Coordinates of C-alpha atoms in Angstrom, one line a residue:
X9 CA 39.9 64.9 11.4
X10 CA 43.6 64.7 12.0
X11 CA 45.4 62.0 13.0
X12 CA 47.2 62.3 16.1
X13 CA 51.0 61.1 17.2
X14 CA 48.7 60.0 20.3
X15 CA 46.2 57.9 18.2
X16 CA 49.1 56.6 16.2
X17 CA 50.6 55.0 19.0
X18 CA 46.8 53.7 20.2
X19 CA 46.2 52.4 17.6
X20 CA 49.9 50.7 17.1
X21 CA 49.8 48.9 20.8
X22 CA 46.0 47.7 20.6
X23 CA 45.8 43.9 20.1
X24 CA 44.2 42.6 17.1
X25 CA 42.2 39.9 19.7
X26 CA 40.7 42.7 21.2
X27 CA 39.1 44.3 18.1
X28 CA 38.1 41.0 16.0
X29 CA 35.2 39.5 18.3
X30 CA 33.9 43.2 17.9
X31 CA 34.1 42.6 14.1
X32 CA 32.7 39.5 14.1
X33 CA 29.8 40.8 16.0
X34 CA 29.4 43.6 13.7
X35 CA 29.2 41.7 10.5
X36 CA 27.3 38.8 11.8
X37 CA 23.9 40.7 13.3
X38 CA 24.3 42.5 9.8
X39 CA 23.6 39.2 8.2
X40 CA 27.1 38.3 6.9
X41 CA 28.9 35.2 7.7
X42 CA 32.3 34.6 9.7
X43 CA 33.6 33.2 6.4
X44 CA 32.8 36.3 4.7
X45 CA 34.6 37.9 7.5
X46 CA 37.8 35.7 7.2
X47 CA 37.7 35.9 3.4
X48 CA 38.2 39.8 3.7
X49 CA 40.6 39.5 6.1
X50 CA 42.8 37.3 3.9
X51 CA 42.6 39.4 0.9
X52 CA 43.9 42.3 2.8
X53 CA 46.3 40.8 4.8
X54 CA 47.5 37.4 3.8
X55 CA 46.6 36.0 6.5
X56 CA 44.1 32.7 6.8
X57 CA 42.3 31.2 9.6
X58 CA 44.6 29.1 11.1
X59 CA 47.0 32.5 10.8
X60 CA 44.5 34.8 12.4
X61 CA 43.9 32.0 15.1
X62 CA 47.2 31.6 16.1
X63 CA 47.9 35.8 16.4
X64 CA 45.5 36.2 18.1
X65 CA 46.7 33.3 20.7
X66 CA 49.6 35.3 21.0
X67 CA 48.0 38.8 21.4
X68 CA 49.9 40.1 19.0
X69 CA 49.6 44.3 18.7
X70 CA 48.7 46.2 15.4
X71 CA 52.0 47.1 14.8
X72 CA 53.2 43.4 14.5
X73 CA 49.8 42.4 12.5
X74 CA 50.7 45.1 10.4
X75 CA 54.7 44.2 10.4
X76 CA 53.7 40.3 9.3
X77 CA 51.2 40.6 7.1
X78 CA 51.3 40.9 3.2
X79 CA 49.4 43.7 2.4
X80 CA 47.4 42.9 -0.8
X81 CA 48.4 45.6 -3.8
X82 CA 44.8 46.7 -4.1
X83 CA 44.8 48.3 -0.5
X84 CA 45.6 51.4 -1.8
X85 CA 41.7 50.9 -3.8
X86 CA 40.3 51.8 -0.3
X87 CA 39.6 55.2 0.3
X88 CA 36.3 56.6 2.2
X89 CA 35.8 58.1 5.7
X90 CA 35.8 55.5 8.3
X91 CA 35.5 56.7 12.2
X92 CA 35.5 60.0 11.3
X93 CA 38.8 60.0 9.3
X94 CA 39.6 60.2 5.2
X95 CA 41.5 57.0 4.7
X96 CA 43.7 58.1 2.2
X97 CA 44.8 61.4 3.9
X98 CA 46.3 59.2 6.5
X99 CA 49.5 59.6 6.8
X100 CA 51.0 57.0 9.4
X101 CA 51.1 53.8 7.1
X102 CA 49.9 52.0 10.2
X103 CA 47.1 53.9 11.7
X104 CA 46.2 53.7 7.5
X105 CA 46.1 49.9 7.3
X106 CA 44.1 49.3 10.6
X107 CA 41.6 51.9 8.7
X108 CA 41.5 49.7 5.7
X109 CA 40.7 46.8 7.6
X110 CA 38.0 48.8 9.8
X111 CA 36.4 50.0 6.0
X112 CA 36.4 46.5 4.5
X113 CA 35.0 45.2 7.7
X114 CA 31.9 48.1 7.5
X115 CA 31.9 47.8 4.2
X116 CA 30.9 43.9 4.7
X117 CA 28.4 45.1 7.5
X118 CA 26.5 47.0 5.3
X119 CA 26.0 44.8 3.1
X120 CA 28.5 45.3 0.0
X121 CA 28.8 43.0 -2.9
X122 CA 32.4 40.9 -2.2
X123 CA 33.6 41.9 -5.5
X124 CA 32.6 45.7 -4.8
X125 CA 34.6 44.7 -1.1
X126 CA 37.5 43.0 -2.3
X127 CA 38.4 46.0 -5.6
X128 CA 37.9 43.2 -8.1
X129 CA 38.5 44.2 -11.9
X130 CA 35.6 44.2 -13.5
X131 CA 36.3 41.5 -16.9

């Protein structure tokens, strides 16, 4: 599928409160634990609980998530289809890192080892 100037800019002014209770749901009837959740969020982003609690006090958009956080340099590991979409055809660096969230996210839901999750090295 191709990616839109339209989705970009979706994607770009949706809050990041709105999406995570659906994440949380998602991960959590699959079995998985909050923890797990925040744990994948970090390594992606940077960001920790007390972080992710306070953005999303302030309904902060996508975009500024995005703009803040400190993109791990193993994001570029994710690749995949995710809502219909080849992650690493993406070419709006934005709309790309909400996709690597949304994988790491399914990813957890189905069940995933964290190493598998989180593009470990294997030692």
């Amino acid at each position: 599928m191709k990616v839109t100037e339209e989705h970009n800019q979706r994607m770009a002014k949706m809050t990041f409160a709105s999406v995570y209770p659906h994440y949380l749901t998602k991960v959590e009837k699959k079995g998985r634990t909050k923890a797990e959740l925040l744990q994948v969020i970090e390594w992606l982003t940077g960001y920790n609980e007390a972080d992710l609690q306070k953005l999303i006090e302030a309904g902060v958009s996508f975009e500024t998530f995005f703009q803040q956080a400190r993109l791990n340099a193993n994001a570029h590991l994710i690749k995949g289809v995710i809502c219909g979409y080849r992650i690493e055809e993406i070419d709006n660096a934005l709309t790309q890192q909400v996709r690597f969230l949304d994988k790491l996210v399914d990813e957890l839901a189905k069940g995933r080892k964290m190493e598998k999750i989180l593009r470990e090295e294997k030692k």
